[in-house]
Short mmCIF file of C-alpha atoms in Angstrom, two decimals:
data_model
loop_
_atom_site.label_atom_id
_atom_site.label_comp_id
_atom_site.label_asym_id
_atom_site.label_seq_id
_atom_site.Cartn_x
_atom_site.Cartn_y
_atom_site.Cartn_z
CA UNK A 687 16.79 -23.32 9.75
CA UNK A 688 17.67 -19.76 8.89
CA UNK A 689 15.18 -16.94 8.56
CA UNK A 690 15.49 -14.00 6.22
CA UNK A 691 13.43 -11.13 4.94
CA UNK A 692 12.87 -10.21 1.31
CA UNK A 693 11.48 -6.98 -0.14
CA UNK A 694 9.76 -6.67 -3.51
CA UNK A 695 8.50 -3.39 -4.99
CA UNK A 696 5.84 -2.37 -7.50
CA UNK A 697 5.16 1.06 -8.92
CA UNK A 698 2.02 2.68 -10.30
CA UNK A 699 0.60 6.14 -10.92
CA UNK A 700 -2.61 6.99 -9.06
CA UNK A 701 -4.58 10.00 -7.90
CA UNK A 702 -6.30 10.92 -4.67
CA UNK A 703 -7.91 13.75 -2.78
CA UNK A 704 -7.83 14.46 0.93
CA UNK A 705 -11.40 15.51 1.60
CA UNK A 706 -14.03 14.79 4.22
CA UNK A 707 -17.53 15.31 2.82
CA UNK A 708 -18.86 15.98 6.32
CA UNK A 709 -16.58 19.04 6.58
CA UNK A 710 -17.02 22.33 4.77
CA UNK A 711 -14.45 23.58 2.27
CA UNK A 712 -12.72 25.83 4.81
CA UNK A 713 -12.21 23.03 7.32
CA UNK A 714 -10.91 20.69 4.61
CA UNK A 715 -8.52 23.40 3.43
CA UNK A 716 -7.28 23.99 6.97
CA UNK A 717 -6.71 20.28 7.63
CA UNK A 718 -5.40 19.15 4.25
CA UNK A 719 -4.17 22.26 2.44
CA UNK A 720 -3.93 22.04 -1.33
CA UNK A 721 -4.47 18.26 -1.13
CA UNK A 722 -8.16 18.97 -0.41
CA UNK A 723 -8.82 20.67 -3.73
CA UNK A 724 -10.95 19.12 -6.45
CA UNK A 725 -10.41 17.15 -8.57
CA UNK A 726 -7.40 15.84 -6.61
CA UNK A 727 -3.82 15.19 -7.63
CA UNK A 728 -1.56 12.27 -8.43
CA UNK A 729 1.67 10.54 -7.55
CA UNK A 730 3.92 7.87 -8.96
CA UNK A 731 3.67 5.50 -6.02
CA UNK A 732 6.20 2.87 -5.05
CA UNK A 733 4.97 0.08 -2.78
CA UNK A 734 7.54 -2.13 -1.08
CA UNK A 735 6.35 -5.35 0.54
CA UNK A 736 8.73 -7.12 2.94
CA UNK A 737 8.09 -10.76 3.82
CA UNK A 738 9.90 -12.93 6.36
CA UNK A 739 10.28 -16.66 6.65
CA UNK A 740 12.54 -19.65 6.71
CA UNK A 741 14.98 -19.97 3.84
CA UNK A 742 13.88 -23.07 1.96
CA UNK A 743 16.88 -25.45 1.94
CA UNK A 744 16.00 -26.70 -1.55
CA UNK A 745 15.34 -23.38 -3.30
CA UNK A 746 17.29 -20.98 -1.10
CA UNK A 747 14.27 -18.65 -1.08
CA UNK A 748 11.88 -17.33 1.56
CA UNK A 749 9.06 -17.20 -0.98
CA UNK A 750 8.61 -18.15 -4.62
CA UNK A 751 9.09 -14.82 -6.42
CA UNK A 752 6.64 -15.76 -9.16
CA UNK A 753 3.94 -16.18 -6.51
CA UNK A 754 4.84 -12.91 -4.77
CA UNK A 755 5.01 -11.06 -8.09
CA UNK A 756 1.58 -12.39 -9.10
CA UNK A 757 0.05 -11.32 -5.78
CA UNK A 758 1.53 -7.83 -6.04
CA UNK A 759 0.40 -7.50 -9.64
CA UNK A 760 -3.17 -8.71 -8.98
CA UNK A 761 -3.76 -7.16 -5.56
CA UNK A 762 -1.80 -3.91 -5.77
CA UNK A 763 -0.49 -2.75 -9.13
CA UNK A 764 -3.41 -3.63 -11.42
CA UNK A 765 -6.24 -2.33 -9.20
CA UNK A 766 -4.40 0.90 -8.30
CA UNK A 767 -2.72 1.63 -11.66
CA UNK A 768 -4.08 4.97 -12.96
CA UNK A 769 -6.89 4.74 -10.38
CA UNK A 770 -8.45 7.44 -8.25
CA UNK A 771 -7.79 5.95 -4.81
CA UNK A 772 -10.87 7.56 -3.26
CA UNK A 773 -12.94 5.21 -5.45
CA UNK A 774 -11.34 2.03 -4.08
CA UNK A 775 -13.64 0.05 -1.74
CA UNK A 776 -11.31 0.37 1.25
CA UNK A 777 -11.58 4.16 1.07
CA UNK A 778 -15.39 4.22 1.09
CA UNK A 779 -17.20 5.82 3.98
CA UNK A 780 -14.86 8.76 4.35
CA UNK A 781 -11.53 6.97 4.82
CA UNK A 782 -8.94 9.45 3.59
CA UNK A 783 -6.48 7.90 1.07
CA UNK A 784 -3.36 9.09 2.87
CA UNK A 785 -0.03 7.39 2.41
CA UNK A 786 -0.51 5.78 5.83
CA UNK A 787 -3.96 4.45 4.97
CA UNK A 788 -2.77 3.18 1.59
CA UNK A 789 -0.03 1.19 3.36
CA UNK A 790 -2.69 -0.27 5.68
CA UNK A 791 -4.91 -1.17 2.71
CA UNK A 792 -2.04 -2.90 0.90
CA UNK A 793 -1.33 -4.89 4.08
CA UNK A 794 -4.97 -5.96 4.25
CA UNK A 795 -4.90 -7.16 0.65
CA UNK A 796 -1.51 -8.90 0.64
CA UNK A 797 -1.12 -10.42 4.11
CA UNK A 798 -3.96 -12.99 3.90
CA UNK A 799 -2.93 -14.03 0.38
CA UNK A 800 0.70 -14.90 1.17
CA UNK A 801 1.84 -18.53 1.21
CA UNK A 802 1.93 -20.09 4.68
CA UNK A 803 5.74 -20.34 4.58
CA UNK A 804 6.18 -16.59 5.02
CA UNK A 805 4.56 -13.67 6.76
CA UNK A 806 4.26 -10.00 5.96
CA UNK A 807 6.77 -7.97 7.93
CA UNK A 808 6.25 -4.47 6.53
CA UNK A 809 4.54 -2.46 3.80
CA UNK A 810 6.19 0.78 2.75
CA UNK A 811 4.37 3.21 0.47
CA UNK A 812 6.34 6.06 -1.07
CA UNK A 813 4.54 9.02 -2.64
CA UNK A 814 7.87 10.45 -3.69
CA UNK A 815 11.49 10.34 -2.55
CA UNK A 816 10.74 12.61 0.42
CA UNK A 817 7.51 11.11 1.78
CA UNK A 818 6.67 7.54 2.72
CA UNK A 819 4.77 5.55 5.32
CA UNK A 820 5.58 2.18 6.87
CA UNK A 821 2.89 -0.17 8.18
CA UNK A 822 3.61 -3.35 10.14
CA UNK A 823 0.11 -4.66 10.80
CA UNK A 824 -0.04 -3.43 14.37
CA UNK A 825 -3.64 -2.87 15.30
CA UNK A 826 -5.07 -4.51 12.20
#
């Protein structure tokens, strides 16, 4: 059998604010700069999910794209589309919605939902063309 990886992307606009409520305004400003200011700011995010598995000899695919597309729609695009990320359950309790943490959150949503025939290799979250984070599940 041959293994391959496949990457699928979704895009959505969302807002966030880098702010720790246990810090005063000056400390937040020092740590996070203009990203700490209320009410927050937004990005047009691109999330790329890379899966790896055996190429099915009958279909020639690592994963059924309709299944992967449904998972990405239901678990990533729809809940985050035009959302304020700080309000998402995974960012409760002071977890800052950084690009790195968003990649980790996407991993936590998508990885357990994938079909058994493939595994999640990487999640890449791009805030813009000059800033992105990759997460590979290490330490999760």
